[in-house]
Coordinates of C-alpha atoms and ligand atoms in Angstrom, one line a residue:
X7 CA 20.7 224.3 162.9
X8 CA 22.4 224.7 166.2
X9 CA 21.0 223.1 169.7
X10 CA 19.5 226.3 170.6
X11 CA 17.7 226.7 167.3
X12 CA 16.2 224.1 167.3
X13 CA 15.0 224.1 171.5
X14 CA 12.1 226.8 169.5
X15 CA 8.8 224.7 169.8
X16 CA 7.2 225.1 166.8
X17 CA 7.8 224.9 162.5
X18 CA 8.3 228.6 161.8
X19 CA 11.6 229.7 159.8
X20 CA 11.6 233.1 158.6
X21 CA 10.7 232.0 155.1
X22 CA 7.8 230.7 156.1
X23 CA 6.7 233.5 158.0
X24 CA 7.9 236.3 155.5
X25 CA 5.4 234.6 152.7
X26 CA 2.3 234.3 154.9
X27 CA 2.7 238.1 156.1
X28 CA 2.9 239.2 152.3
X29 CA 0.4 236.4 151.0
X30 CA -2.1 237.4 153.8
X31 CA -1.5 241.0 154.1
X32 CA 0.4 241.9 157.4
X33 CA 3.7 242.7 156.0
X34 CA 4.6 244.0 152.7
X35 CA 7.9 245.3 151.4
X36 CA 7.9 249.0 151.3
X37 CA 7.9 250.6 147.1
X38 CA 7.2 246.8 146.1
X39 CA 6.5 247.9 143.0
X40 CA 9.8 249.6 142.5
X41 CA 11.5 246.7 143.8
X42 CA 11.7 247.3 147.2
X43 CA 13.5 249.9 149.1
X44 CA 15.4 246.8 151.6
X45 CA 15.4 248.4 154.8
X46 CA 11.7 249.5 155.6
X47 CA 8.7 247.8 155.1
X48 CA 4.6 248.7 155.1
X49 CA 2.1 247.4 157.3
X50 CA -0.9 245.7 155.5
X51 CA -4.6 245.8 156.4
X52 CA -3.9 242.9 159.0
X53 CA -0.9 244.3 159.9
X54 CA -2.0 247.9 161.0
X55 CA -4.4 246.1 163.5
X56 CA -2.2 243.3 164.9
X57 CA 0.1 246.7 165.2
X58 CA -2.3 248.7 166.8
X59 CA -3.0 246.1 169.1
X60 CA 0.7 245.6 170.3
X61 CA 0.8 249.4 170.9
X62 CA -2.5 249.3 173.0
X63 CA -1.3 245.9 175.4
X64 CA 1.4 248.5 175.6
X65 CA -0.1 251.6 176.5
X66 CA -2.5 249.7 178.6
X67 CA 0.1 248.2 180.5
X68 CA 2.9 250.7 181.1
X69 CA 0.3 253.9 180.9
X70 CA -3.5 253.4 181.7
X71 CA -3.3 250.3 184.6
X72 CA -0.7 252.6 186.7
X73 CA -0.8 255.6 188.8
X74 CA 2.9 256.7 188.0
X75 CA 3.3 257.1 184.5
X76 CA 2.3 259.6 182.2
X77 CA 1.9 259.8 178.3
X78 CA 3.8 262.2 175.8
X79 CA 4.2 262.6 172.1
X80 CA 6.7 265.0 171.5
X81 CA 8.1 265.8 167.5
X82 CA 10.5 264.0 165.6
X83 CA 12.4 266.4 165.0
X84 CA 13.9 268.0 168.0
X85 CA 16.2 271.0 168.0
X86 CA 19.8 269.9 166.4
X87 CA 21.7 270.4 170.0
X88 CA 19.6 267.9 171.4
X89 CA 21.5 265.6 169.8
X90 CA 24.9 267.4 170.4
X91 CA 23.5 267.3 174.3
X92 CA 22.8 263.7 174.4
X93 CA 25.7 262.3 172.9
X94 CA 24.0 260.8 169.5
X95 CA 25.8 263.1 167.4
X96 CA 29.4 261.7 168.7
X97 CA 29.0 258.5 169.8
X98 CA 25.6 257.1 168.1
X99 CA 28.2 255.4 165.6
X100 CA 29.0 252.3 164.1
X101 CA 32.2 250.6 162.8
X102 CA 32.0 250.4 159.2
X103 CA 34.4 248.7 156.3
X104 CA 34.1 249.1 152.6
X105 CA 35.2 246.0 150.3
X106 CA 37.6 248.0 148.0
X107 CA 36.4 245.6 145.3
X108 CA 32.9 245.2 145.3
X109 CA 32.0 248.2 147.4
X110 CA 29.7 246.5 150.0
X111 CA 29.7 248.3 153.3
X112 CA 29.3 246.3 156.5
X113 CA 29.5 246.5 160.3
X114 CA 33.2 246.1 161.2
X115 CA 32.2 243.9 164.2
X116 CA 29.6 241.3 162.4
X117 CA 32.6 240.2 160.2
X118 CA 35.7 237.9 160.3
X119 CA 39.1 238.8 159.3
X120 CA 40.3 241.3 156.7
X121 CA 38.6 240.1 153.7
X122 CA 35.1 240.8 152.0
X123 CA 32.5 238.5 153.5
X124 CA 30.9 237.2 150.3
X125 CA 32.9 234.1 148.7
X126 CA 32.1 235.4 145.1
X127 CA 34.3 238.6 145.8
X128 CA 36.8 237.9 149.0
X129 CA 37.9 241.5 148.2
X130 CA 40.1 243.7 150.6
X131 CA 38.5 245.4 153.3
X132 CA 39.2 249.2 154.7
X133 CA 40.0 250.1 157.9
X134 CA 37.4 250.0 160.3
X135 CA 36.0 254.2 159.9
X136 CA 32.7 255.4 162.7
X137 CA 29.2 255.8 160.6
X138 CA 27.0 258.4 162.7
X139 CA 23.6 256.4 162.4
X140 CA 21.5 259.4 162.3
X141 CA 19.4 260.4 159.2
X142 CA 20.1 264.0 158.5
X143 CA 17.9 266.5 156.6
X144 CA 17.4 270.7 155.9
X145 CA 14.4 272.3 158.0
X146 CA 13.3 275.3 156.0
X147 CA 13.8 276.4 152.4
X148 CA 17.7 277.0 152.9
X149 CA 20.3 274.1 152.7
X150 CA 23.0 275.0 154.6
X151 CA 24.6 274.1 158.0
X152 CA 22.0 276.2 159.9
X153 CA 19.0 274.5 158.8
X154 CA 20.4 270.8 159.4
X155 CA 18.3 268.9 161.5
X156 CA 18.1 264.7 162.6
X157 CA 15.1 261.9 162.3
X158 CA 15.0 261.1 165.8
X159 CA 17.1 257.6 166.5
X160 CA 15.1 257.0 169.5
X161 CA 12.1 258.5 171.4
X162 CA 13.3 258.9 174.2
X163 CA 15.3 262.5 174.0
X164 CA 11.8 264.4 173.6
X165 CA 10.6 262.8 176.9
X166 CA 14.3 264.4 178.7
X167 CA 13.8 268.2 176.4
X168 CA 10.1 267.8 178.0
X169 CA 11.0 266.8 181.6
X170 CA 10.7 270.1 183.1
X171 CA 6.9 270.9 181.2
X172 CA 5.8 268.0 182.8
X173 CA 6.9 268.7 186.0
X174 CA 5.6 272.0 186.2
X175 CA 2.0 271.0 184.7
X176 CA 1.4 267.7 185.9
X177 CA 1.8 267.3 189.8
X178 CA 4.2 264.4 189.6
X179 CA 6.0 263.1 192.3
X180 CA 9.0 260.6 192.6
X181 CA 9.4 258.0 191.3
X182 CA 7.2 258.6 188.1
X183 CA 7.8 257.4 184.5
X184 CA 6.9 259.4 181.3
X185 CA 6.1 257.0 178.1
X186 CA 6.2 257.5 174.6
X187 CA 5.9 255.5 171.1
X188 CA 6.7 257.1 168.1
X189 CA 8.9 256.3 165.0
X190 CA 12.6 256.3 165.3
X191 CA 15.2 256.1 162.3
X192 CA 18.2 255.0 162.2
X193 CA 20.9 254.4 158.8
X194 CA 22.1 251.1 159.8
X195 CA 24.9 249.5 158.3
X196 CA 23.0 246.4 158.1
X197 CA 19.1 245.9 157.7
X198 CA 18.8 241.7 158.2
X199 CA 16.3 239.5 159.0
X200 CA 12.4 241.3 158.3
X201 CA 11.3 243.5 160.1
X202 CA 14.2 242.9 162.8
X203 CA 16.1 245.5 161.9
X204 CA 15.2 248.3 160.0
X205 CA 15.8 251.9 159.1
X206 CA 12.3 253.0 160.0
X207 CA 10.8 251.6 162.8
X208 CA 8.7 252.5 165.9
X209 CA 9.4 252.3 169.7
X210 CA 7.9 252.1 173.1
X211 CA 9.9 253.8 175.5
X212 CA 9.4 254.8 179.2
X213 CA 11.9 257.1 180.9
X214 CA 10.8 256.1 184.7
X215 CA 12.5 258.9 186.9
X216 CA 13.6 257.9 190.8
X217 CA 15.4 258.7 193.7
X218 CA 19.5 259.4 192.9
X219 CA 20.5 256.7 195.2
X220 CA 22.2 253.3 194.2
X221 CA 19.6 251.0 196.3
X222 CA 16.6 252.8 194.9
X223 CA 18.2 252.9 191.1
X224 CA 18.8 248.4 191.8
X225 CA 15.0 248.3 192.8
X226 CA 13.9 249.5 189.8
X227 CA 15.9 247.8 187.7
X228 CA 15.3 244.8 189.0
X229 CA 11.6 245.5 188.8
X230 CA 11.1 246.7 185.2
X231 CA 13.3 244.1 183.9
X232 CA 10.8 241.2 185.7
X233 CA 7.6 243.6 184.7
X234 CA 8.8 243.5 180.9
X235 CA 10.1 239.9 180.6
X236 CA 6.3 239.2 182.1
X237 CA 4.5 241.6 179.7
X238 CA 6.2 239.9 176.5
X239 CA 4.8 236.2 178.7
X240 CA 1.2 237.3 179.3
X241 CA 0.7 238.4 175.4
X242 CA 2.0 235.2 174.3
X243 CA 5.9 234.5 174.0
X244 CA 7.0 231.7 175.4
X245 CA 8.7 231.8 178.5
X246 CA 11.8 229.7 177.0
X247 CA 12.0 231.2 174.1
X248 CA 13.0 234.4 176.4
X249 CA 15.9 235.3 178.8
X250 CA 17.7 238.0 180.1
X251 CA 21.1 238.9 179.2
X252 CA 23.4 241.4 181.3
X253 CA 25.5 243.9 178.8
X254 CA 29.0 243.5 179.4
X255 CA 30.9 247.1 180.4
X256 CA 32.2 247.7 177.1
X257 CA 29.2 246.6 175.0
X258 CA 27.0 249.3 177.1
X259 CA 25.6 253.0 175.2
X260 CA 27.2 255.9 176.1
X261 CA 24.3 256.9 178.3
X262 CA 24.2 253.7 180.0
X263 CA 25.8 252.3 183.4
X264 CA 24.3 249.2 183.4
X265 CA 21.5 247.6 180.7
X266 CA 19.9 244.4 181.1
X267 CA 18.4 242.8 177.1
X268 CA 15.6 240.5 177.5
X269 CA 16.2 238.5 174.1
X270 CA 13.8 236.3 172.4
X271 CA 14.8 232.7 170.4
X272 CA 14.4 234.1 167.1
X273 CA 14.8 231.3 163.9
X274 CA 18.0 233.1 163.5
X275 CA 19.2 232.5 167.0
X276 CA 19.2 234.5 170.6
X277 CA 18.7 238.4 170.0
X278 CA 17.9 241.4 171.4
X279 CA 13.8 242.2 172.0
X280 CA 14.1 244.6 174.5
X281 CA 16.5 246.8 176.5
X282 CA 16.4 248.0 180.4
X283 CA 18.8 250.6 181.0
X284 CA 20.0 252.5 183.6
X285 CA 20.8 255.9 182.5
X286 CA 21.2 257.8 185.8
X287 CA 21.1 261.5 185.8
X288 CA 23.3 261.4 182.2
X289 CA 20.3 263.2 180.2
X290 CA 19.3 265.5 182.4
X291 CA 22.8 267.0 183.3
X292 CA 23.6 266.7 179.7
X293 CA 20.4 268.8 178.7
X294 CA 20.8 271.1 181.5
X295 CA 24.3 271.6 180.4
X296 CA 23.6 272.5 176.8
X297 CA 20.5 274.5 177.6
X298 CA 21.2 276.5 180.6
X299 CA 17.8 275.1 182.2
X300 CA 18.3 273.9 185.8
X301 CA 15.6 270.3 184.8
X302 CA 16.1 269.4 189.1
X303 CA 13.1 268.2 190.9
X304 CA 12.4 269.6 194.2
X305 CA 11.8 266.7 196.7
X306 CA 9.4 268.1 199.4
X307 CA 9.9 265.4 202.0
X308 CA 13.6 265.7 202.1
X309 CA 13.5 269.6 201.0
X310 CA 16.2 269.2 198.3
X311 CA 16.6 269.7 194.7
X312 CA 18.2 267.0 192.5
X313 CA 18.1 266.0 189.2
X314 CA 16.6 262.1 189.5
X315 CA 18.2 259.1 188.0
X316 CA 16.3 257.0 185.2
X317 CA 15.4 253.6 184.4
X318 CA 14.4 253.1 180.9
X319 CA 12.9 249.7 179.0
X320 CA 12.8 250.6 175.4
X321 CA 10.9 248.0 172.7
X322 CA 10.4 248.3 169.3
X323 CA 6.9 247.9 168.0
X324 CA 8.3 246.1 165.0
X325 CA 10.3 243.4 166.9
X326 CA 8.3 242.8 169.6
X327 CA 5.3 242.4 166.3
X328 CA 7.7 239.9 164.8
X329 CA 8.4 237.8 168.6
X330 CA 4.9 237.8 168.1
X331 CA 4.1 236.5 165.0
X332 CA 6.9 234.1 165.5
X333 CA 5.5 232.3 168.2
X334 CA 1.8 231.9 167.4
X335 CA 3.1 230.5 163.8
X336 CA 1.4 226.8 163.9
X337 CA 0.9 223.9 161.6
X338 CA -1.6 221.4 162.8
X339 CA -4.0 218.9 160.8
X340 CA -7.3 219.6 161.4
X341 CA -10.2 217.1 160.2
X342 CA -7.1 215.2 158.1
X343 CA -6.4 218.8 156.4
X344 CA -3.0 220.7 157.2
X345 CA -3.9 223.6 158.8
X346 CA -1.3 226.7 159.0
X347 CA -3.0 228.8 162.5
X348 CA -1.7 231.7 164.5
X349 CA -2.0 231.1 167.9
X350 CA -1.9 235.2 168.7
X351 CA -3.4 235.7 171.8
X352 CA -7.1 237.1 171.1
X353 CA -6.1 240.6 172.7
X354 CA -3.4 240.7 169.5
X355 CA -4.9 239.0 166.7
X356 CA -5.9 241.8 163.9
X357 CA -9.4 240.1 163.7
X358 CA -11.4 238.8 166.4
X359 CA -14.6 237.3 164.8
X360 CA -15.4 236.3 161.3
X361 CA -18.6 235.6 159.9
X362 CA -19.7 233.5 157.8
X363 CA -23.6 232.2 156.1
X364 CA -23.5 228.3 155.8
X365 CA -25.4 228.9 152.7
X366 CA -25.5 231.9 150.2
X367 CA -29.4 231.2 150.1
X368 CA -32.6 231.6 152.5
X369 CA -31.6 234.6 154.2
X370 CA -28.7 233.4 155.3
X371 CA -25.8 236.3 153.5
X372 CA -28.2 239.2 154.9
X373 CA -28.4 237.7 158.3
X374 CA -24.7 237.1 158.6
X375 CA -24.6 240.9 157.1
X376 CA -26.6 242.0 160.3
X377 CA -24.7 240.4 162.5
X378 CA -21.3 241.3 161.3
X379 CA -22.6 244.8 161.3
X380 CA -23.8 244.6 165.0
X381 CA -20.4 242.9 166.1
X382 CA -18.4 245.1 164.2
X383 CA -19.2 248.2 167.0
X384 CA -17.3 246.2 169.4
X385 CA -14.6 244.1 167.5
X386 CA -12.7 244.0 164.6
X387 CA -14.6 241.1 162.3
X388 CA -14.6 239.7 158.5
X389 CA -16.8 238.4 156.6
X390 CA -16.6 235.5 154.2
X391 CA -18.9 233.4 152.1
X392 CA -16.8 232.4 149.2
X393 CA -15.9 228.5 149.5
X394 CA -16.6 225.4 151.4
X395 CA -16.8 226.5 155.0
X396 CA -13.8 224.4 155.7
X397 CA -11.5 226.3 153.6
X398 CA -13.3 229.7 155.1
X399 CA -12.4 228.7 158.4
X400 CA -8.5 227.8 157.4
X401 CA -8.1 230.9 155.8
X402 CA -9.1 233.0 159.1
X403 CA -7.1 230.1 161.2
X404 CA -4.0 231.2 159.0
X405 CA -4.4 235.1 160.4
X406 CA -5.0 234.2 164.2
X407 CA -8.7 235.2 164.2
X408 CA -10.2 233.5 167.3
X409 CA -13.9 232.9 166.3
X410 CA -16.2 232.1 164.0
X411 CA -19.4 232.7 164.0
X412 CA -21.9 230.7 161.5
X413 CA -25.2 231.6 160.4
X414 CA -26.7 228.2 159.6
X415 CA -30.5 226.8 159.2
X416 CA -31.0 226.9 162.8
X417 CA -30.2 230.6 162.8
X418 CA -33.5 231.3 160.8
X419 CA -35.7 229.8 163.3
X420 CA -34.4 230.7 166.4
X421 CA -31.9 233.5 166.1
X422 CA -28.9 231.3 167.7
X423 CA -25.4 230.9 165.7
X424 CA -22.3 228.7 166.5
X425 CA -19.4 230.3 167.6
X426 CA -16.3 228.5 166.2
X427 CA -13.1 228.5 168.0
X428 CA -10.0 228.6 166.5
X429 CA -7.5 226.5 168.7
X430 CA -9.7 223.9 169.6
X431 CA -11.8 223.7 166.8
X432 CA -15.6 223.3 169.3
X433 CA -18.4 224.8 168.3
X434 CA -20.5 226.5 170.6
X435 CA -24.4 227.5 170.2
X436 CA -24.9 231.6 171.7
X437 CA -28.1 233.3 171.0
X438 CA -27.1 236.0 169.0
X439 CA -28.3 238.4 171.4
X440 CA -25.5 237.1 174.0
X441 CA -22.6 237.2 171.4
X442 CA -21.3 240.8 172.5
X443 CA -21.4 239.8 175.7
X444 CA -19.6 236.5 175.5
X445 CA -17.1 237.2 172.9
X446 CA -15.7 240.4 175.3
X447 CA -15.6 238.1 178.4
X448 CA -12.7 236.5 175.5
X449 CA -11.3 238.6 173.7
X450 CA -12.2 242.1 175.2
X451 CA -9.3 243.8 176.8
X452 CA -10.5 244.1 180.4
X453 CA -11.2 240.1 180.1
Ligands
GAP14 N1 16.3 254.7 174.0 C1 17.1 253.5 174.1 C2 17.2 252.8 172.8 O1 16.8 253.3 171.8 P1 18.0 250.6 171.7 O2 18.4 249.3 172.4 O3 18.9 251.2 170.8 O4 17.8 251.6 173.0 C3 15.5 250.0 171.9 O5 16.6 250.4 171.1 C4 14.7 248.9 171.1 O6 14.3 249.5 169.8 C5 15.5 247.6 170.7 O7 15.5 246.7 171.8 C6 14.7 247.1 169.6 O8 13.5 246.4 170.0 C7 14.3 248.4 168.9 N2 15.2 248.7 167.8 C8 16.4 249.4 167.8 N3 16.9 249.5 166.6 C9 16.0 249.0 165.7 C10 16.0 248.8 164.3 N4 17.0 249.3 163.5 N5 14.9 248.2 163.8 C11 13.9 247.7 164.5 N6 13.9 247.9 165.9 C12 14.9 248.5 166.5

């Protein structure tokens, strides 16, 4: 394990973390039952919510808190010239080689030398050929060249086709951004490491539209890049497991004059969470072009028309899901007993209470019932009775849940409960009446 491995605070390895998501139900290989497919994978009933959850700190954040930004959720599939406009269907390409031998294809530049990568084979590689990443398919009953049409690599081309609707309907002025998530698909070479990289994944992109001037185009740069390294902070990664990393001229997308990654210390190593890029005027020319729409903005303080520049951070729901997960992974011994907790923050974690009778006896199971059924209005919950409530409370400590809540004796005389929580392991006494009340000032999202 190199030094930089190794600086990660906590026990996780992606072993580890793989076998809890299936064991536990966050993350399950997609056709499992056929053997897998590789390159996708399902969301589980934790999973969906922790999901969900991502996507609202997101929407919350970059949408609903701010006066600048609108929402959008425009098709997947998008006319085919979109993608002749925009660039993807030339240069949306990776280097490939074939091992003449064993006829495993891989990404020219993740490899060594001329030979196949795996020792059992050492084959002879091809040349180095482009691979156009896009998925193609036939709208319509026809297959022919007419009806081809692409899964959309990223979301953001449906925000640039739509810049000119929103303009007209909305009232915006400059500098405004215009945010989507949505599924994006793209045939990588290589799937690796989970839920990483994938063929089918989804993405949280915000094309935020400025002045065309240099000085204007650094501020906002500058100011997503700090406002995105500090949204991944606040929802729990740690601030040293994080940096940003300046792309290099000829590492940078076609679309792209300068692109800043904020990377996260995976098990694996530094790689890329996020991207900030600057992509200027390049879409809206390039759409313009093709479509013989004008897609300027009339600027009425300086009474000129102009096509703005962009600024554009871009995450995907899946990676920033697995940062996540990675970094509220914890082993701890609780009461002498190994304890396996995520540490999500309460606004992520797919549960927030859990419920549980001390006793499956004098009223105890229908009271817990009751309350579970009151909380469940506000938050997600579970409810568990089966075991010693030790082993109850490990197994929610294993999925993140924050609190507990016990019906015991007491409960039956005078309508209080304790409320359990999960990183310090206190208890609590709350009148049941108050538990709405004090579980949002925790976990609610406006706490
Ligand atoms: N619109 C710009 C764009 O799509 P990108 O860097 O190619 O930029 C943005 O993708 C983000 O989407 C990445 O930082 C990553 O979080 C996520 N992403 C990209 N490809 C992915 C894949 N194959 N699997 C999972 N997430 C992916």
């Amino acid at each position: 394990m190199s030094d930089e491995q190794s600086a990660r605070k906590n026990a996780v390895t992606m072993e580890k973390l793989v076998n809890l998501c299936k064991r536990r139900g966050l993350v399950f290989p997609t056709s499992d039952i056929y053997g897998g497919l590789g390159s996708t994978y399902d969301y589980g009933p934790l999973g969906i919510e922790l999901k969900r959850n991502v996507k609202e700190a997101w929407w919350r954040e970059m949408v609903q808190f701010r006066t600048d930004v609108l929402g959008l959720d425009s098709a997947i599939f998008q006319h085919p010239r979109t993608w002749e406009a925009s660039g993807h269907l030339q240069n949306f390409s990776d280097p490939m080689v074939d091992c003449k031998k064993c006829k495993q294809r891989y990404r020219a530049d993740k490899i060594q030398g001329d030979r196949c990568p795996d020792p059992n084979c050492n084959g002879e590689l091809t040349p180095a050929r482009q691979f156009n990443l896009m998925f193609k398919t036939f709208m319509g009953p026809v297959e022919d060249t007419a009806s081809v049409v692409y899964l959309r690599p990223e979301t953001a081309q449906g925000i640039f086709a739509n810049f000119q609707n929103i303009v007209d309907t909305q009232r915006v002025k400059l500098p405004f951004g215009v945010a989507q998530i949505g599924k994006s698909f793209r045939n990588e070479i290589t799937t690796e490491n989970f839920i990483f990289r994938t063929r089918e994944f989804e993405q949280m992109e915000m094309e935020f539209f400025i002045k065309p001037d240099t000085a204007e185009e650094e501020k906002w740069y500058r100011y997503w890049v700090d406002f995105r390294f500090n949204w991944h902070t606040k929802y729990g990664l740690q601030a040293d497991h994080l940096r940003r990393r300046e792309h290099g001229t000829e590492e940078l997308s076609h679309y792209s004059s300068g692109t800043t990654d904020i990377e996260f210390l995976y098990p694996f190593g530094w790689g890329e969470l996020e991207g900030v890029a600057k992509r200027g005027s390049f879409d809206l020319d390039q759409h313009a072009k093709a479509s013989g729409k004008d897609l300027t903005y009339f600027d009425e303080d300086a009474k000129a028309r102009y096509r703005p520049w962009v600024i554009e951070p871009a995450l995907g729901v899946d990676r920033s899901m697995l940062a996540f997960m990675l970094d509220a992974y914890d082993e701890d011994v609780v009461e002498n007993e190994e304890r396996i907790v995520m540490r999500f923050n309460p606004r992520l974690a797919p549960i927030k209470v859990a419920i549980y009778p001390l006793l499956r006896k004098g009223g105890q199971p229908e009271k817990a019932h009751a309350v579970r059924e009151m909380l469940s209005k506000h938050f997600t919950t579970a409810y568990d009775q089966a075991g010693s409530i030790g082993r109850r409370y490990r197994r929610q400590d294993e999925v993140g849940t924050p609190f507990g809540v016990t019906i015991d004796h007491q409960t039956m005389e005078d309508d209080t409960v304790t409320l359990r929580d999960r990183d310090t392991t206190g208890q609590v006494r709350h009148p049941i009446a108050a538990l709405v009340d004090v579980l949002n000032g925790k976990v609610g999202w406006a706490a």
